[in-house]
CSV table of C-alpha atoms and ligand atoms in Angstrom, one decimal:
chain,number,residue,atom,x,y,z
A,1,UNK,CA,-10.5,-36.3,-7.6
A,2,UNK,CA,-10.4,-32.5,-7.7
A,3,UNK,CA,-7.1,-31.3,-8.9
A,4,UNK,CA,-6.5,-27.5,-9.7
A,5,UNK,CA,-4.5,-26.7,-13.0
A,6,UNK,CA,-0.9,-26.2,-12.1
A,7,UNK,CA,-0.2,-23.4,-15.0
A,8,UNK,CA,-3.2,-21.5,-13.5
A,9,UNK,CA,-2.3,-21.9,-9.8
A,10,UNK,CA,1.2,-20.7,-9.8
A,11,UNK,CA,0.4,-17.8,-12.0
A,12,UNK,CA,0.6,-15.5,-9.4
A,13,UNK,CA,4.3,-16.0,-9.2
A,14,UNK,CA,4.4,-15.3,-13.0
A,15,UNK,CA,2.8,-12.3,-13.4
A,16,UNK,CA,0.2,-13.8,-15.5
A,17,UNK,CA,-2.7,-13.7,-12.6
A,18,UNK,CA,-3.3,-9.7,-13.1
A,19,UNK,CA,-4.7,-10.3,-16.5
A,20,UNK,CA,-7.1,-13.0,-15.4
A,21,UNK,CA,-8.7,-10.4,-13.0
A,22,UNK,CA,-10.7,-7.9,-14.7
A,23,UNK,CA,-10.3,-4.6,-12.6
A,24,UNK,CA,-13.6,-1.8,-12.1
A,25,UNK,CA,-13.4,0.9,-14.3
A,26,UNK,CA,-10.4,0.1,-16.2
A,27,UNK,CA,-9.6,-0.6,-19.8
A,28,UNK,CA,-7.4,-3.7,-19.3
A,29,UNK,CA,-5.0,-2.8,-21.9
A,30,UNK,CA,-3.3,-0.3,-19.8
A,31,UNK,CA,-2.3,-3.0,-17.7
A,32,UNK,CA,0.4,-4.4,-20.5
A,33,UNK,CA,2.1,-1.3,-20.1
A,34,UNK,CA,1.1,-0.1,-16.5
A,35,UNK,CA,0.4,-3.7,-14.3
A,36,UNK,CA,-1.6,-2.9,-11.3
A,37,UNK,CA,0.3,-2.0,-8.2
A,38,UNK,CA,0.6,-4.8,-6.0
A,39,UNK,CA,-0.6,-3.3,-2.6
A,40,UNK,CA,0.9,-5.8,0.3
A,41,UNK,CA,-0.2,-3.7,3.2
A,42,UNK,CA,-1.7,-0.6,4.2
A,43,UNK,CA,-1.5,1.6,7.6
A,44,UNK,CA,-2.6,4.8,8.2
A,45,UNK,CA,-2.8,7.1,5.1
A,46,UNK,CA,-0.5,5.0,3.7
A,47,UNK,CA,-0.3,2.1,1.4
A,48,UNK,CA,2.8,0.1,0.8
A,49,UNK,CA,3.6,-2.4,-2.3
A,50,UNK,CA,5.6,-5.6,-2.3
A,51,UNK,CA,8.7,-3.5,-2.8
A,52,UNK,CA,8.0,-1.2,0.6
A,53,UNK,CA,7.2,1.8,-1.4
A,54,UNK,CA,4.7,3.8,0.1
A,55,UNK,CA,1.9,5.8,-1.4
A,56,UNK,CA,-0.5,8.3,0.2
A,57,UNK,CA,-3.8,7.1,-0.2
A,58,UNK,CA,-5.0,10.6,-1.3
A,59,UNK,CA,-8.7,9.5,-2.2
A,60,UNK,CA,-9.3,7.3,0.7
A,61,UNK,CA,-9.1,4.4,-1.7
A,62,UNK,CA,-12.4,5.3,-3.7
A,63,UNK,CA,-13.6,8.0,-1.0
A,64,UNK,CA,-14.3,5.1,1.6
A,65,UNK,CA,-11.6,5.4,3.6
A,66,UNK,CA,-12.2,7.5,7.1
A,67,UNK,CA,-9.5,6.5,9.7
A,68,UNK,CA,-6.8,5.1,8.1
A,69,UNK,CA,-5.9,1.6,6.8
A,70,UNK,CA,-5.5,-1.3,9.2
A,71,UNK,CA,-7.1,1.3,11.9
A,72,UNK,CA,-6.6,-0.6,15.2
A,73,UNK,CA,-9.8,0.4,16.9
A,74,UNK,CA,-11.6,-0.7,13.8
A,75,UNK,CA,-9.6,-4.2,13.4
A,76,UNK,CA,-10.4,-5.0,17.0
A,77,UNK,CA,-14.3,-4.8,16.9
A,78,UNK,CA,-14.3,-6.7,13.6
A,79,UNK,CA,-12.3,-9.5,14.9
A,80,UNK,CA,-14.1,-10.0,18.3
A,81,UNK,CA,-17.4,-10.0,16.2
A,82,UNK,CA,-15.8,-12.4,14.0
A,83,UNK,CA,-15.3,-15.0,16.9
A,84,UNK,CA,-18.7,-14.6,18.1
A,85,UNK,CA,-21.0,-14.1,14.7
A,86,UNK,CA,-20.0,-13.6,11.4
A,87,UNK,CA,-23.2,-13.6,9.4
A,88,UNK,CA,-26.4,-14.7,10.0
A,89,UNK,CA,-29.6,-14.8,7.8
A,90,UNK,CA,-31.1,-11.0,8.3
A,91,UNK,CA,-35.0,-12.1,7.6
A,92,UNK,CA,-36.6,-13.3,11.0
A,93,UNK,CA,-33.1,-12.9,13.4
A,94,UNK,CA,-31.6,-9.8,14.3
A,95,UNK,CA,-28.0,-9.0,16.1
A,96,UNK,CA,-26.5,-6.8,18.6
A,97,UNK,CA,-24.0,-4.7,16.1
A,98,UNK,CA,-27.1,-4.2,13.5
A,99,UNK,CA,-29.4,-2.9,16.4
A,100,UNK,CA,-26.2,-1.0,17.9
A,101,UNK,CA,-26.0,0.5,14.4
A,102,UNK,CA,-29.5,1.5,14.0
A,103,UNK,CA,-29.6,3.2,17.0
A,104,UNK,CA,-26.5,5.2,16.5
A,105,UNK,CA,-27.1,5.9,13.2
A,106,UNK,CA,-30.5,7.7,14.2
A,107,UNK,CA,-29.1,9.5,16.9
A,108,UNK,CA,-27.0,11.4,14.3
A,109,UNK,CA,-28.9,11.5,11.2
A,110,UNK,CA,-31.5,14.2,10.1
A,111,UNK,CA,-34.9,14.6,12.7
A,112,UNK,CA,-37.5,12.8,11.3
A,113,UNK,CA,-35.3,9.5,9.7
A,114,UNK,CA,-36.6,7.2,12.2
A,115,UNK,CA,-36.2,3.4,10.4
A,116,UNK,CA,-32.9,1.6,8.8
A,117,UNK,CA,-33.1,-0.7,5.4
A,118,UNK,CA,-29.6,-2.4,5.4
A,119,UNK,CA,-28.0,-3.5,2.1
A,120,UNK,CA,-24.3,-4.0,1.1
A,121,UNK,CA,-23.3,-1.6,-1.0
A,122,UNK,CA,-23.9,2.1,-2.5
A,123,UNK,CA,-25.9,1.2,-5.7
A,124,UNK,CA,-28.1,-1.3,-3.9
A,125,UNK,CA,-28.8,1.5,-1.6
A,126,UNK,CA,-30.1,3.6,-4.5
A,127,UNK,CA,-31.9,0.6,-5.8
A,128,UNK,CA,-33.8,-0.4,-2.8
A,129,UNK,CA,-34.5,3.6,-2.3
A,130,UNK,CA,-36.3,4.2,-5.6
A,131,UNK,CA,-38.0,0.7,-5.2
A,132,UNK,CA,-39.3,1.9,-1.5
A,133,UNK,CA,-40.4,5.6,-3.1
A,134,UNK,CA,-42.4,4.1,-5.9
A,135,UNK,CA,-44.0,0.7,-4.1
A,136,UNK,CA,-44.7,3.6,-1.4
A,137,UNK,CA,-47.1,5.4,-3.8
A,138,UNK,CA,-48.5,2.2,-5.0
A,139,UNK,CA,-49.5,0.9,-1.5
A,140,UNK,CA,-51.0,4.3,-1.3
A,141,UNK,CA,-53.1,3.3,-4.4
A,142,UNK,CA,-51.0,5.5,-7.0
A,143,UNK,CA,-48.9,3.3,-8.9
A,144,UNK,CA,-48.7,5.9,-11.7
A,145,UNK,CA,-46.3,7.6,-9.5
A,146,UNK,CA,-42.9,5.3,-11.0
A,147,UNK,CA,-40.8,8.6,-12.4
A,148,UNK,CA,-37.7,10.0,-11.0
A,149,UNK,CA,-36.0,12.9,-11.7
A,150,UNK,CA,-32.3,13.5,-11.7
A,151,UNK,CA,-29.4,15.9,-12.1
A,152,UNK,CA,-27.3,16.2,-15.0
A,153,UNK,CA,-23.7,15.2,-13.9
A,154,UNK,CA,-25.4,13.4,-11.1
A,155,UNK,CA,-23.9,9.7,-10.4
A,156,UNK,CA,-25.7,7.3,-8.3
A,157,UNK,CA,-24.1,3.5,-9.1
A,158,UNK,CA,-24.0,1.4,-12.1
A,159,UNK,CA,-26.5,-1.2,-11.2
A,160,UNK,CA,-29.5,-1.1,-14.0
A,161,UNK,CA,-32.0,0.7,-12.0
A,162,UNK,CA,-29.1,3.5,-10.8
A,163,UNK,CA,-27.9,3.8,-14.1
A,164,UNK,CA,-31.5,5.1,-15.0
A,165,UNK,CA,-31.0,8.2,-12.7
A,166,UNK,CA,-27.1,8.9,-13.7
A,167,UNK,CA,-27.0,12.4,-15.3
A,168,UNK,CA,-23.4,11.5,-15.9
A,169,UNK,CA,-24.1,9.0,-19.4
A,170,UNK,CA,-20.8,8.1,-19.6
A,171,UNK,CA,-21.7,4.9,-17.4
A,172,UNK,CA,-25.6,4.7,-18.6
A,173,UNK,CA,-24.6,5.1,-22.4
A,174,UNK,CA,-23.3,1.6,-23.1
A,175,UNK,CA,-26.3,0.2,-21.6
A,176,UNK,CA,-28.8,2.2,-22.9
A,177,UNK,CA,-31.6,-0.9,-24.1
A,178,UNK,CA,-31.1,-2.0,-20.5
A,179,UNK,CA,-31.9,1.1,-18.3
A,180,UNK,CA,-34.9,2.6,-17.9
A,181,UNK,CA,-35.2,6.2,-19.0
A,182,UNK,CA,-36.0,8.8,-16.1
A,183,UNK,CA,-36.2,12.7,-16.4
A,184,UNK,CA,-33.0,14.4,-16.4
A,185,UNK,CA,-33.3,18.0,-15.0
A,186,UNK,CA,-29.9,20.4,-15.3
A,187,UNK,CA,-28.3,20.6,-12.3
A,188,UNK,CA,-26.4,23.9,-10.9
A,189,UNK,CA,-23.1,24.5,-12.8
A,190,UNK,CA,-21.6,26.9,-9.8
A,191,UNK,CA,-17.9,26.7,-11.3
A,192,UNK,CA,-19.4,28.4,-14.3
A,193,UNK,CA,-22.6,30.1,-13.0
A,194,UNK,CA,-24.7,30.7,-16.2
A,195,UNK,CA,-26.3,33.9,-13.8
A,196,UNK,CA,-22.6,35.2,-12.9
A,197,UNK,CA,-23.2,34.7,-9.4
A,198,UNK,CA,-20.8,34.5,-6.7
A,199,UNK,CA,-21.1,31.6,-4.5
A,200,UNK,CA,-21.4,33.1,-1.2
A,201,UNK,CA,-24.2,35.2,-2.1
A,202,UNK,CA,-26.4,32.7,-4.5
A,203,UNK,CA,-29.6,32.0,-3.0
A,204,UNK,CA,-29.7,28.8,-5.9
A,205,UNK,CA,-31.4,31.4,-8.4
A,206,UNK,CA,-30.9,28.7,-10.9
A,207,UNK,CA,-33.5,26.6,-9.4
A,208,UNK,CA,-36.6,27.7,-11.7
A,209,UNK,CA,-36.2,24.8,-14.3
A,210,UNK,CA,-36.0,22.2,-11.7
A,211,UNK,CA,-38.9,23.7,-10.0
A,212,UNK,CA,-40.8,23.7,-13.4
A,213,UNK,CA,-40.0,20.2,-14.0
A,214,UNK,CA,-41.4,19.0,-10.7
A,215,UNK,CA,-44.2,20.7,-11.1
A,216,UNK,CA,-44.9,19.5,-15.3
A,217,UNK,CA,-44.2,15.8,-13.9
A,218,UNK,CA,-45.6,15.7,-10.5
A,219,UNK,CA,-48.6,13.2,-11.5
A,220,UNK,CA,-46.3,10.7,-12.7
A,221,UNK,CA,-43.5,11.5,-10.0
A,222,UNK,CA,-42.2,9.2,-7.5
A,223,UNK,CA,-39.5,11.2,-6.2
A,224,UNK,CA,-36.3,13.6,-7.1
A,225,UNK,CA,-32.9,12.0,-6.4
A,226,UNK,CA,-29.4,13.9,-5.7
A,227,UNK,CA,-26.2,14.2,-4.1
A,228,UNK,CA,-26.6,16.8,-1.7
A,229,UNK,CA,-24.0,19.3,-2.2
A,230,UNK,CA,-21.2,17.4,-4.0
A,231,UNK,CA,-21.6,15.9,-7.3
A,232,UNK,CA,-18.5,13.5,-7.2
A,233,UNK,CA,-18.3,11.4,-9.7
A,234,UNK,CA,-19.6,14.1,-11.7
A,235,UNK,CA,-16.5,16.3,-11.8
A,236,UNK,CA,-17.0,17.4,-8.1
A,237,UNK,CA,-19.7,20.2,-9.4
A,238,UNK,CA,-20.7,21.7,-6.1
A,239,UNK,CA,-23.7,23.7,-5.0
A,240,UNK,CA,-24.6,25.7,-2.1
A,241,UNK,CA,-27.0,24.5,0.5
A,242,UNK,CA,-29.8,27.0,-0.9
A,243,UNK,CA,-30.5,24.7,-3.9
A,244,UNK,CA,-30.9,21.9,-1.4
A,245,UNK,CA,-33.5,23.9,0.8
A,246,UNK,CA,-35.4,24.9,-2.4
A,247,UNK,CA,-35.6,21.1,-3.3
A,248,UNK,CA,-36.9,20.1,-0.3
A,249,UNK,CA,-39.8,22.8,-0.7
A,250,UNK,CA,-40.5,22.2,-4.1
A,251,UNK,CA,-41.0,18.2,-3.6
A,252,UNK,CA,-42.7,18.6,-0.8
A,253,UNK,CA,-45.2,21.1,-2.4
A,254,UNK,CA,-45.6,18.5,-5.3
A,255,UNK,CA,-46.0,15.4,-3.1
A,256,UNK,CA,-43.2,13.6,-4.0
A,257,UNK,CA,-40.2,12.1,-2.4
A,258,UNK,CA,-36.7,13.6,-2.0
A,259,UNK,CA,-34.0,11.1,-1.9
A,260,UNK,CA,-30.8,12.1,-0.6
A,261,UNK,CA,-27.7,9.9,-2.0
A,262,UNK,CA,-25.0,10.9,0.6
A,263,UNK,CA,-23.0,7.7,-0.5
A,264,UNK,CA,-19.8,9.9,-1.0
A,265,UNK,CA,-20.5,12.9,0.8
A,266,UNK,CA,-21.9,11.5,4.2
A,267,UNK,CA,-19.7,10.7,7.5
A,268,UNK,CA,-18.0,14.1,7.6
A,269,UNK,CA,-17.0,14.9,4.0
A,270,UNK,CA,-18.4,18.0,3.5
A,271,UNK,CA,-17.4,19.2,6.8
A,272,UNK,CA,-20.7,18.3,8.4
A,273,UNK,CA,-21.8,15.1,9.7
A,274,UNK,CA,-24.3,14.7,6.7
A,275,UNK,CA,-24.4,16.9,3.6
A,276,UNK,CA,-28.5,17.7,4.3
A,277,UNK,CA,-27.8,19.1,7.6
A,278,UNK,CA,-26.0,22.5,6.3
A,279,UNK,CA,-29.5,22.9,4.7
A,280,UNK,CA,-31.4,22.1,7.7
A,281,UNK,CA,-33.4,19.6,5.7
A,282,UNK,CA,-34.8,16.1,6.3
A,283,UNK,CA,-35.0,13.9,3.2
A,284,UNK,CA,-37.5,11.0,2.7
A,285,UNK,CA,-34.9,8.6,2.0
A,286,UNK,CA,-31.3,9.1,2.7
A,287,UNK,CA,-28.8,6.5,1.4
A,288,UNK,CA,-25.6,5.8,3.0
A,289,UNK,CA,-22.6,3.5,2.3
A,290,UNK,CA,-18.6,4.1,1.4
A,291,UNK,CA,-17.5,5.8,4.6
A,292,UNK,CA,-20.1,3.8,6.8
A,293,UNK,CA,-17.4,1.2,7.8
A,294,UNK,CA,-14.6,3.5,7.5
A,295,UNK,CA,-14.1,1.7,4.3
A,296,UNK,CA,-13.3,-2.0,6.0
A,297,UNK,CA,-16.3,-3.7,4.5
A,298,UNK,CA,-19.2,-3.3,2.2
A,299,UNK,CA,-22.1,-1.9,4.0
A,300,UNK,CA,-25.3,0.3,3.0
A,301,UNK,CA,-28.3,1.6,4.7
A,302,UNK,CA,-31.3,3.5,3.5
A,303,UNK,CA,-33.2,5.8,6.2
A,304,UNK,CA,-36.7,7.0,6.1
A,305,UNK,CA,-39.1,8.3,8.2
A,306,UNK,CA,-42.7,6.8,9.7
A,307,UNK,CA,-44.5,7.8,6.6
A,308,UNK,CA,-42.6,5.7,4.3
A,309,UNK,CA,-42.5,2.9,7.0
A,310,UNK,CA,-46.4,3.1,7.8
A,311,UNK,CA,-47.3,2.8,3.9
A,312,UNK,CA,-45.6,-0.9,4.3
A,313,UNK,CA,-47.0,-2.1,7.6
A,314,UNK,CA,-50.2,-4.5,6.9
A,315,UNK,CA,-51.5,-7.9,7.5
A,316,UNK,CA,-50.4,-11.0,5.4
A,317,UNK,CA,-53.5,-11.3,3.8
A,318,UNK,CA,-53.2,-7.8,2.8
A,319,UNK,CA,-49.3,-7.9,2.2
A,320,UNK,CA,-47.6,-4.4,1.1
A,321,UNK,CA,-43.9,-5.3,2.8
A,322,UNK,CA,-41.0,-4.0,1.1
A,323,UNK,CA,-39.9,-6.9,-1.1
A,324,UNK,CA,-36.1,-6.5,-1.4
A,325,UNK,CA,-33.3,-8.7,-0.2
A,326,UNK,CA,-29.7,-9.4,-0.4
A,327,UNK,CA,-27.7,-12.6,1.3
A,328,UNK,CA,-25.3,-10.6,3.2
A,329,UNK,CA,-28.0,-7.8,4.3
A,330,UNK,CA,-26.9,-6.5,7.9
A,331,UNK,CA,-23.7,-8.5,7.9
A,332,UNK,CA,-22.3,-8.3,11.7
A,333,UNK,CA,-19.2,-7.9,10.7
A,334,UNK,CA,-19.6,-4.8,8.5
A,335,UNK,CA,-22.0,-3.6,11.2
A,336,UNK,CA,-19.6,-3.9,14.1
A,337,UNK,CA,-17.1,-2.0,11.8
A,338,UNK,CA,-19.8,0.7,11.2
A,339,UNK,CA,-20.9,1.0,14.9
A,340,UNK,CA,-17.1,1.5,15.9
A,341,UNK,CA,-16.8,4.0,13.1
A,342,UNK,CA,-19.5,6.0,15.2
A,343,UNK,CA,-18.0,5.3,18.1
A,344,UNK,CA,-14.8,7.1,16.8
A,345,UNK,CA,-16.9,10.2,15.5
A,346,UNK,CA,-18.3,10.5,18.9
A,347,UNK,CA,-15.6,9.9,21.6
A,348,UNK,CA,-13.0,11.9,19.3
A,349,UNK,CA,-15.3,14.9,18.2
A,350,UNK,CA,-14.1,14.2,14.7
A,351,UNK,CA,-16.4,16.6,13.1
A,352,UNK,CA,-14.5,19.6,15.0
A,353,UNK,CA,-11.3,18.3,15.1
A,354,UNK,CA,-11.6,18.0,11.1
A,355,UNK,CA,-11.8,21.6,11.1
A,356,UNK,CA,-8.4,23.2,11.1
A,357,UNK,CA,-7.4,20.2,8.5
A,358,UNK,CA,-10.0,20.8,5.8
A,359,UNK,CA,-8.7,24.8,6.1
A,360,UNK,CA,-5.3,23.7,6.1
A,361,UNK,CA,-5.9,21.4,3.2
A,362,UNK,CA,-8.2,23.6,1.1
A,363,UNK,CA,-5.3,26.3,1.5
A,364,UNK,CA,-2.7,24.0,0.3
A,365,UNK,CA,-3.9,23.4,-2.6
A,366,UNK,CA,-4.9,26.9,-3.8
A,367,UNK,CA,-1.3,28.1,-2.6
A,368,UNK,CA,0.6,25.6,-4.9
A,369,UNK,CA,-2.0,25.3,-7.6
A,370,UNK,CA,-3.9,29.1,-7.9
A,371,UNK,CA,-2.7,31.1,-11.1
A,372,UNK,CA,-1.0,27.9,-12.8
A,373,UNK,CA,-1.0,28.4,-16.3
A,374,UNK,CA,-3.4,25.1,-16.9
A,375,UNK,CA,-5.8,25.5,-13.8
A,376,UNK,CA,-8.9,26.4,-14.7
A,377,UNK,CA,-10.9,26.3,-11.5
A,378,UNK,CA,-10.2,25.0,-7.7
A,379,UNK,CA,-13.3,24.4,-6.1
A,380,UNK,CA,-13.7,22.7,-2.3
A,381,UNK,CA,-16.5,21.8,-0.1
A,382,UNK,CA,-15.1,20.6,3.4
A,383,UNK,CA,-12.5,17.8,2.7
A,384,UNK,CA,-13.2,17.2,-1.1
A,385,UNK,CA,-11.1,19.8,-3.1
A,386,UNK,CA,-11.2,19.4,-6.8
A,387,UNK,CA,-8.4,21.0,-9.6
A,388,UNK,CA,-9.8,21.2,-13.0
A,389,UNK,CA,-6.8,21.4,-15.9
A,390,UNK,CA,-7.2,22.5,-19.5
A,391,UNK,CA,-4.9,23.7,-22.4
A,392,UNK,CA,-5.9,27.1,-22.1
A,393,UNK,CA,-8.0,27.6,-19.4
A,394,UNK,CA,-8.8,31.6,-20.6
A,395,UNK,CA,-9.9,30.4,-23.8
A,396,UNK,CA,-12.1,27.4,-22.3
A,397,UNK,CA,-9.9,25.0,-24.4
A,398,UNK,CA,-9.7,21.6,-22.9
A,399,UNK,CA,-6.9,19.1,-23.3
A,400,UNK,CA,-6.8,16.8,-26.3
A,401,UNK,CA,-8.9,13.5,-25.0
A,402,UNK,CA,-6.0,11.3,-26.7
A,403,UNK,CA,-3.2,13.2,-25.0
A,404,UNK,CA,-5.0,11.6,-21.7
A,405,UNK,CA,-3.2,14.4,-19.5
A,406,UNK,CA,-5.0,13.5,-16.1
A,407,UNK,CA,-3.9,10.1,-16.4
A,408,UNK,CA,-0.1,11.0,-17.2
A,409,UNK,CA,-0.4,13.2,-13.7
A,410,UNK,CA,-1.8,10.4,-12.0
A,411,UNK,CA,1.1,7.8,-13.0
A,412,UNK,CA,3.8,10.5,-12.2
A,413,UNK,CA,1.9,11.0,-8.8
A,414,UNK,CA,2.5,7.1,-8.3
A,415,UNK,CA,6.0,7.7,-9.1
A,416,UNK,CA,6.4,10.2,-6.3
A,417,UNK,CA,4.4,8.2,-3.7
A,418,UNK,CA,0.8,9.8,-4.1
A,419,UNK,CA,-2.3,7.9,-5.1
A,420,UNK,CA,-3.8,10.5,-6.7
A,421,UNK,CA,-6.1,9.0,-9.2
A,422,UNK,CA,-7.4,11.6,-11.5
A,423,UNK,CA,-11.0,11.9,-12.5
A,424,UNK,CA,-10.4,12.8,-16.5
A,425,UNK,CA,-8.0,16.0,-16.7
A,426,UNK,CA,-9.0,16.7,-13.1
A,427,UNK,CA,-7.1,16.2,-9.8
A,428,UNK,CA,-8.7,16.2,-6.7
A,429,UNK,CA,-7.9,15.4,-3.0
A,430,UNK,CA,-10.1,13.6,-0.3
A,431,UNK,CA,-7.8,12.0,2.1
A,432,UNK,CA,-8.5,10.2,5.3
A,433,UNK,CA,-9.4,12.1,8.2
A,434,UNK,CA,-6.1,11.2,10.0
A,435,UNK,CA,-3.8,12.6,7.6
A,436,UNK,CA,-1.7,15.5,9.7
A,437,UNK,CA,-0.9,19.0,8.3
A,438,UNK,CA,2.8,18.0,7.6
A,439,UNK,CA,1.4,15.3,5.3
A,440,UNK,CA,-0.9,17.4,3.4
A,441,UNK,CA,1.6,19.6,2.7
A,442,UNK,CA,3.8,16.6,1.4
A,443,UNK,CA,0.8,15.3,-0.6
A,444,UNK,CA,-0.2,18.8,-2.4
A,445,UNK,CA,4.0,19.2,-2.9
A,446,UNK,CA,4.1,15.9,-4.5
A,447,UNK,CA,0.4,16.4,-6.6
A,448,UNK,CA,2.4,20.0,-7.9
A,449,UNK,CA,5.4,17.7,-9.1
A,450,UNK,CA,3.6,15.4,-10.9
A,451,UNK,CA,1.6,18.3,-12.5
A,452,UNK,CA,4.7,20.2,-13.4
A,453,UNK,CA,6.1,16.9,-14.4
A,454,UNK,CA,3.6,16.6,-17.4
A,455,UNK,CA,2.7,20.2,-18.2
A,456,UNK,CA,6.0,21.9,-17.1
B,501,PLP,C1,-19.8,5.4,-5.0
B,501,PLP,C2,-21.4,6.1,-5.1
B,501,PLP,C3,-22.3,5.0,-5.2
B,501,PLP,C4,-22.4,3.3,-5.8
B,501,PLP,O1,-21.8,3.3,-4.7
B,501,PLP,P1,-21.2,1.8,-4.9
B,501,PLP,O2,-20.8,1.3,-3.6
B,501,PLP,O3,-19.7,1.9,-5.8
B,501,PLP,O4,-21.9,1.1,-5.4
B,501,PLP,C5,-23.9,5.7,-5.6
B,501,PLP,N1,-24.1,7.2,-5.2
B,501,PLP,C6,-22.7,7.8,-5.2
B,501,PLP,C7,-22.9,9.1,-4.9
B,501,PLP,C8,-21.5,7.5,-4.9
B,501,PLP,O5,-20.4,8.4,-4.9
């Protein structure tokens, strides 16, 4: 007979369970001193722990939540789908939520993207795009086109293939022997422009290095992958649309693909529905995830145009089909959440309605942090505003890493009721779109209090 071990079964009561679960991106020893916060429920922009204390979710639960926790519209859509069809094999079958989602997506993405491939998380969408890009060239008789250019500080997920195109080596370095090396090119460093140009008047004059690399590697190059407008995990480095426009031109001229990883910036984060739209470009591949289900369920897609699709369209005896599959591909519940997300965008005119909130958030952060003695830079694109902190900004001297300044600010913000997870010695704001102007003021007040509690 099967009998669970009693001490294990009761460990969630004794508090030992916390150490049995291995949390992501976490030094587990930290939890000896700071056990994970037990979140009991969520409502709108707030998370509530078991004692009923609330936290403003300032970073949208790792950038996924758009319309608040336990959103009733999304909940209803998922619940209705749950009692009809929870999942079905996606090879040989299709279903209404996937069909509707494909239609809704293709109606809002850049012109020329006409096909939707499903996966179930961001990293896997990147894997699928890299494989599809190379397989395209192989199907055309150019198997030597198998390399990818990525930008320094770029982040594209943490599966082995995706790590090969991560410029943020923090995540890839420990796994070097497992990762296929690709080609790194120095990306834009607009917050400290080496050419001394102001962001407003810049025409991506720094693009020369990228252009030269694309030309030099054209014969072996499958594609170039970029996070359009904002490298989120890469310390929120931001570049102007002009850089994307030049990249589109250069990749087309060299005969290689442009892969736009809009996993973090898609669905309104940069102020437009998709970041590529600010440069009026259509990439050959667009990867979407995170906000796609409003942060309800895991789902991702890779979008392509007809040219890519047609290269895989063949008779069975000459099979060139795209071999890539996940058990939960096209999960109906996730697709239902994504359909409802896109309905909210349309019916509530979200992109327009967001504008005053974006302006207010950017101004509120500047008001509180500009001129602060430890602030070295404040930068914003749409909903994303990041504040970098340094021991001596004027001298360019960072804090000693062992001080864990950012982490301590994060802890202070938690005490004060805001989930403001740091990125190194940087704090950033990327709240759900349902935040109000008053809540923006409260959140930025808490952030300043937390910074002052640590830095005086
Ligand atoms: C989060 C992220 C990914 C990876 O997505 P996961 O769902 O975490 O695997 C890839 N690219 C970008 C730009 C991201 O921000």
